[in-house]
């Protein structure tokens, strides 16, 4: 089990991928939203996203929606940096269709999935 001191400074990246831009969010190990940003789907955009995330903390894992399609290039770039990539499947929209699509919310959900069910220490606290 990781202690809070082990997690100090760690951030988890979540990405909702698209053809032209990727929506990115960072959460802390307690699942709290820290930052959001949008990046181009180019190599330069991938490098900018990784640098943006690393300026905010140690990035060890990332939840990426669409690793085999629009997120394939980003997935390669993250892995080259030694970041574990957790493939996240698109969330179902049943029951939430009336709210519409929200890229930031989808990216945050990807980060939460990468955080994992046993890691979310803020729940119930």
PDB file of C-alpha atoms in Angstrom:
ATOM      1  CA  UNK A   1       0.000   0.000   0.000  1.00  0.00           C
ATOM      2  CA  UNK A   2       1.281   3.460  -0.903  1.00  0.00           C
ATOM      3  CA  UNK A   3       1.525   6.046   1.821  1.00  0.00           C
ATOM      4  CA  UNK A   4       0.651   9.714   1.416  1.00  0.00           C
ATOM      5  CA  UNK A   5       4.356  10.627   1.475  1.00  0.00           C
ATOM      6  CA  UNK A   6       4.936   8.223  -1.446  1.00  0.00           C
ATOM      7  CA  UNK A   7       2.211   9.995  -3.397  1.00  0.00           C
ATOM      8  CA  UNK A   8       3.270  13.544  -2.596  1.00  0.00           C
ATOM      9  CA  UNK A   9       3.790  15.435  -5.821  1.00  0.00           C
ATOM     10  CA  UNK A  10       2.213  12.750  -8.014  1.00  0.00           C
ATOM     11  CA  UNK A  11      -0.398  13.708 -10.587  1.00  0.00           C
ATOM     12  CA  UNK A  12      -2.501  11.470 -12.806  1.00  0.00           C
ATOM     13  CA  UNK A  13      -3.166  12.503 -16.387  1.00  0.00           C
ATOM     14  CA  UNK A  14      -6.478  11.843 -18.109  1.00  0.00           C
ATOM     15  CA  UNK A  15      -7.020  12.420 -21.826  1.00  0.00           C
ATOM     16  CA  UNK A  16     -10.090  12.470 -24.058  1.00  0.00           C
ATOM     17  CA  UNK A  17      -8.673  12.048 -27.567  1.00  0.00           C
ATOM     18  CA  UNK A  18     -10.000  13.477 -30.824  1.00  0.00           C
ATOM     19  CA  UNK A  19      -8.795  13.968 -34.385  1.00  0.00           C
ATOM     20  CA  UNK A  20      -7.501  17.556 -34.028  1.00  0.00           C
ATOM     21  CA  UNK A  21      -7.190  18.188 -30.280  1.00  0.00           C
ATOM     22  CA  UNK A  22      -6.929  16.237 -27.045  1.00  0.00           C
ATOM     23  CA  UNK A  23      -8.572  17.416 -23.817  1.00  0.00           C
ATOM     24  CA  UNK A  24      -6.296  16.769 -20.836  1.00  0.00           C
ATOM     25  CA  UNK A  25      -6.841  16.954 -17.090  1.00  0.00           C
ATOM     26  CA  UNK A  26      -4.667  16.348 -14.079  1.00  0.00           C
ATOM     27  CA  UNK A  27      -5.918  14.968 -10.792  1.00  0.00           C
ATOM     28  CA  UNK A  28      -4.081  14.320  -7.565  1.00  0.00           C
ATOM     29  CA  UNK A  29      -3.865  10.903  -5.860  1.00  0.00           C
ATOM     30  CA  UNK A  30      -7.043  11.774  -3.929  1.00  0.00           C
ATOM     31  CA  UNK A  31      -8.940  12.225  -7.195  1.00  0.00           C
ATOM     32  CA  UNK A  32      -9.212  16.013  -6.981  1.00  0.00           C
ATOM     33  CA  UNK A  33      -9.144  17.999 -10.222  1.00  0.00           C
ATOM     34  CA  UNK A  34      -6.000  20.132 -10.477  1.00  0.00           C
ATOM     35  CA  UNK A  35      -5.839  21.496 -14.030  1.00  0.00           C
ATOM     36  CA  UNK A  36      -7.346  21.248 -17.505  1.00  0.00           C
ATOM     37  CA  UNK A  37      -5.962  22.107 -20.933  1.00  0.00           C
ATOM     38  CA  UNK A  38      -6.369  21.297 -24.631  1.00  0.00           C
ATOM     39  CA  UNK A  39      -3.494  20.275 -26.895  1.00  0.00           C
ATOM     40  CA  UNK A  40      -2.994  19.700 -30.626  1.00  0.00           C
ATOM     41  CA  UNK A  41      -2.704  16.102 -31.793  1.00  0.00           C
ATOM     42  CA  UNK A  42       0.730  16.717 -33.292  1.00  0.00           C
ATOM     43  CA  UNK A  43       4.083  15.530 -31.935  1.00  0.00           C
ATOM     44  CA  UNK A  44       4.653  19.058 -30.687  1.00  0.00           C
ATOM     45  CA  UNK A  45       1.248  18.949 -28.986  1.00  0.00           C
ATOM     46  CA  UNK A  46       2.090  15.614 -27.356  1.00  0.00           C
ATOM     47  CA  UNK A  47       5.376  16.990 -26.023  1.00  0.00           C
ATOM     48  CA  UNK A  48       3.605  20.124 -24.778  1.00  0.00           C
ATOM     49  CA  UNK A  49       1.014  18.023 -22.925  1.00  0.00           C
ATOM     50  CA  UNK A  50       3.663  15.903 -21.240  1.00  0.00           C
ATOM     51  CA  UNK A  51       5.692  18.984 -20.267  1.00  0.00           C
ATOM     52  CA  UNK A  52       2.530  20.711 -18.954  1.00  0.00           C
ATOM     53  CA  UNK A  53       1.710  17.686 -16.802  1.00  0.00           C
ATOM     54  CA  UNK A  54       5.262  17.237 -15.528  1.00  0.00           C
ATOM     55  CA  UNK A  55       5.453  20.874 -14.448  1.00  0.00           C
ATOM     56  CA  UNK A  56       2.613  20.116 -12.044  1.00  0.00           C
ATOM     57  CA  UNK A  57       3.996  16.920 -10.560  1.00  0.00           C
ATOM     58  CA  UNK A  58       5.380  13.460 -11.123  1.00  0.00           C
ATOM     59  CA  UNK A  59       3.381  11.683 -13.832  1.00  0.00           C
ATOM     60  CA  UNK A  60       3.548   7.907 -13.485  1.00  0.00           C
ATOM     61  CA  UNK A  61       0.289   6.941 -15.174  1.00  0.00           C
ATOM     62  CA  UNK A  62      -2.251   8.259 -17.612  1.00  0.00           C
ATOM     63  CA  UNK A  63      -5.752   7.199 -18.558  1.00  0.00           C
ATOM     64  CA  UNK A  64      -6.201   7.635 -22.308  1.00  0.00           C
ATOM     65  CA  UNK A  65      -9.478   7.178 -24.151  1.00  0.00           C
ATOM     66  CA  UNK A  66      -8.840   5.850 -27.651  1.00  0.00           C
ATOM     67  CA  UNK A  67      -5.271   4.503 -27.466  1.00  0.00           C
ATOM     68  CA  UNK A  68      -5.703   2.576 -30.710  1.00  0.00           C
ATOM     69  CA  UNK A  69      -7.097   5.409 -32.820  1.00  0.00           C
ATOM     70  CA  UNK A  70      -6.816   9.157 -32.195  1.00  0.00           C
ATOM     71  CA  UNK A  71      -4.662   8.536 -29.115  1.00  0.00           C
ATOM     72  CA  UNK A  72      -2.113   6.173 -30.682  1.00  0.00           C
ATOM     73  CA  UNK A  73       0.577   8.822 -31.179  1.00  0.00           C
ATOM     74  CA  UNK A  74       0.053  10.235 -27.704  1.00  0.00           C
ATOM     75  CA  UNK A  75       0.211   6.748 -26.213  1.00  0.00           C
ATOM     76  CA  UNK A  76       3.599   6.163 -27.856  1.00  0.00           C
ATOM     77  CA  UNK A  77       4.903   9.518 -26.594  1.00  0.00           C
ATOM     78  CA  UNK A  78       3.733   8.818 -23.031  1.00  0.00           C
ATOM     79  CA  UNK A  79       5.302   5.352 -23.005  1.00  0.00           C
ATOM     80  CA  UNK A  80       8.601   6.765 -24.295  1.00  0.00           C
ATOM     81  CA  UNK A  81       8.578   9.012 -21.210  1.00  0.00           C
ATOM     82  CA  UNK A  82       8.101   5.966 -18.971  1.00  0.00           C
ATOM     83  CA  UNK A  83       4.476   6.811 -18.176  1.00  0.00           C
ATOM     84  CA  UNK A  84       2.140   3.858 -17.749  1.00  0.00           C
ATOM     85  CA  UNK A  85      -0.834   4.177 -20.102  1.00  0.00           C
ATOM     86  CA  UNK A  86      -4.171   2.747 -19.019  1.00  0.00           C
ATOM     87  CA  UNK A  87      -6.563   2.328 -21.931  1.00  0.00           C
ATOM     88  CA  UNK A  88      -9.948   3.708 -21.032  1.00  0.00           C
ATOM     89  CA  UNK A  89     -13.034   2.789 -23.005  1.00  0.00           C
ATOM     90  CA  UNK A  90     -15.516   5.485 -23.885  1.00  0.00           C
ATOM     91  CA  UNK A  91     -18.029   5.983 -21.110  1.00  0.00           C
ATOM     92  CA  UNK A  92     -21.596   5.120 -21.921  1.00  0.00           C
ATOM     93  CA  UNK A  93     -23.874   8.073 -22.319  1.00  0.00           C
ATOM     94  CA  UNK A  94     -27.027   6.294 -21.118  1.00  0.00           C
ATOM     95  CA  UNK A  95     -28.689   8.435 -18.509  1.00  0.00           C
ATOM     96  CA  UNK A  96     -26.385  11.342 -19.216  1.00  0.00           C
ATOM     97  CA  UNK A  97     -27.314  12.164 -22.798  1.00  0.00           C
ATOM     98  CA  UNK A  98     -29.294  15.223 -21.783  1.00  0.00           C
ATOM     99  CA  UNK A  99     -26.100  16.847 -20.474  1.00  0.00           C
ATOM    100  CA  UNK A 100     -24.309  16.501 -23.808  1.00  0.00           C
ATOM    101  CA  UNK A 101     -20.693  15.642 -24.525  1.00  0.00           C
ATOM    102  CA  UNK A 102     -18.085  17.278 -22.354  1.00  0.00           C
ATOM    103  CA  UNK A 103     -14.461  16.625 -23.262  1.00  0.00           C
ATOM    104  CA  UNK A 104     -13.095  17.848 -19.932  1.00  0.00           C
ATOM    105  CA  UNK A 105     -15.509  15.629 -18.002  1.00  0.00           C
ATOM    106  CA  UNK A 106     -14.528  12.659 -20.200  1.00  0.00           C
ATOM    107  CA  UNK A 107     -10.814  13.360 -19.631  1.00  0.00           C
ATOM    108  CA  UNK A 108     -11.406  13.586 -15.884  1.00  0.00           C
ATOM    109  CA  UNK A 109     -13.242  10.247 -15.986  1.00  0.00           C
ATOM    110  CA  UNK A 110     -10.224   8.746 -17.795  1.00  0.00           C
ATOM    111  CA  UNK A 111      -7.902  10.045 -15.074  1.00  0.00           C
ATOM    112  CA  UNK A 112     -10.177   8.649 -12.377  1.00  0.00           C
ATOM    113  CA  UNK A 113     -10.130   5.243 -14.098  1.00  0.00           C
ATOM    114  CA  UNK A 114      -6.314   5.371 -14.207  1.00  0.00           C
ATOM    115  CA  UNK A 115      -6.299   6.231 -10.521  1.00  0.00           C
ATOM    116  CA  UNK A 116      -8.017   2.916  -9.875  1.00  0.00           C
ATOM    117  CA  UNK A 117     -10.731   1.922  -7.430  1.00  0.00           C
ATOM    118  CA  UNK A 118      -8.340   1.125  -4.589  1.00  0.00           C
ATOM    119  CA  UNK A 119      -6.348   4.338  -4.929  1.00  0.00           C
ATOM    120  CA  UNK A 120      -9.068   6.915  -4.399  1.00  0.00           C
ATOM    121  CA  UNK A 121      -8.329   7.847  -0.794  1.00  0.00           C
ATOM    122  CA  UNK A 122     -10.687  10.843  -0.716  1.00  0.00           C
ATOM    123  CA  UNK A 123     -13.800   8.688  -1.024  1.00  0.00           C
ATOM    124  CA  UNK A 124     -15.564   8.394   2.256  1.00  0.00           C
ATOM    125  CA  UNK A 125     -13.156  10.856   3.865  1.00  0.00           C
TER     126      UNK A 125
END
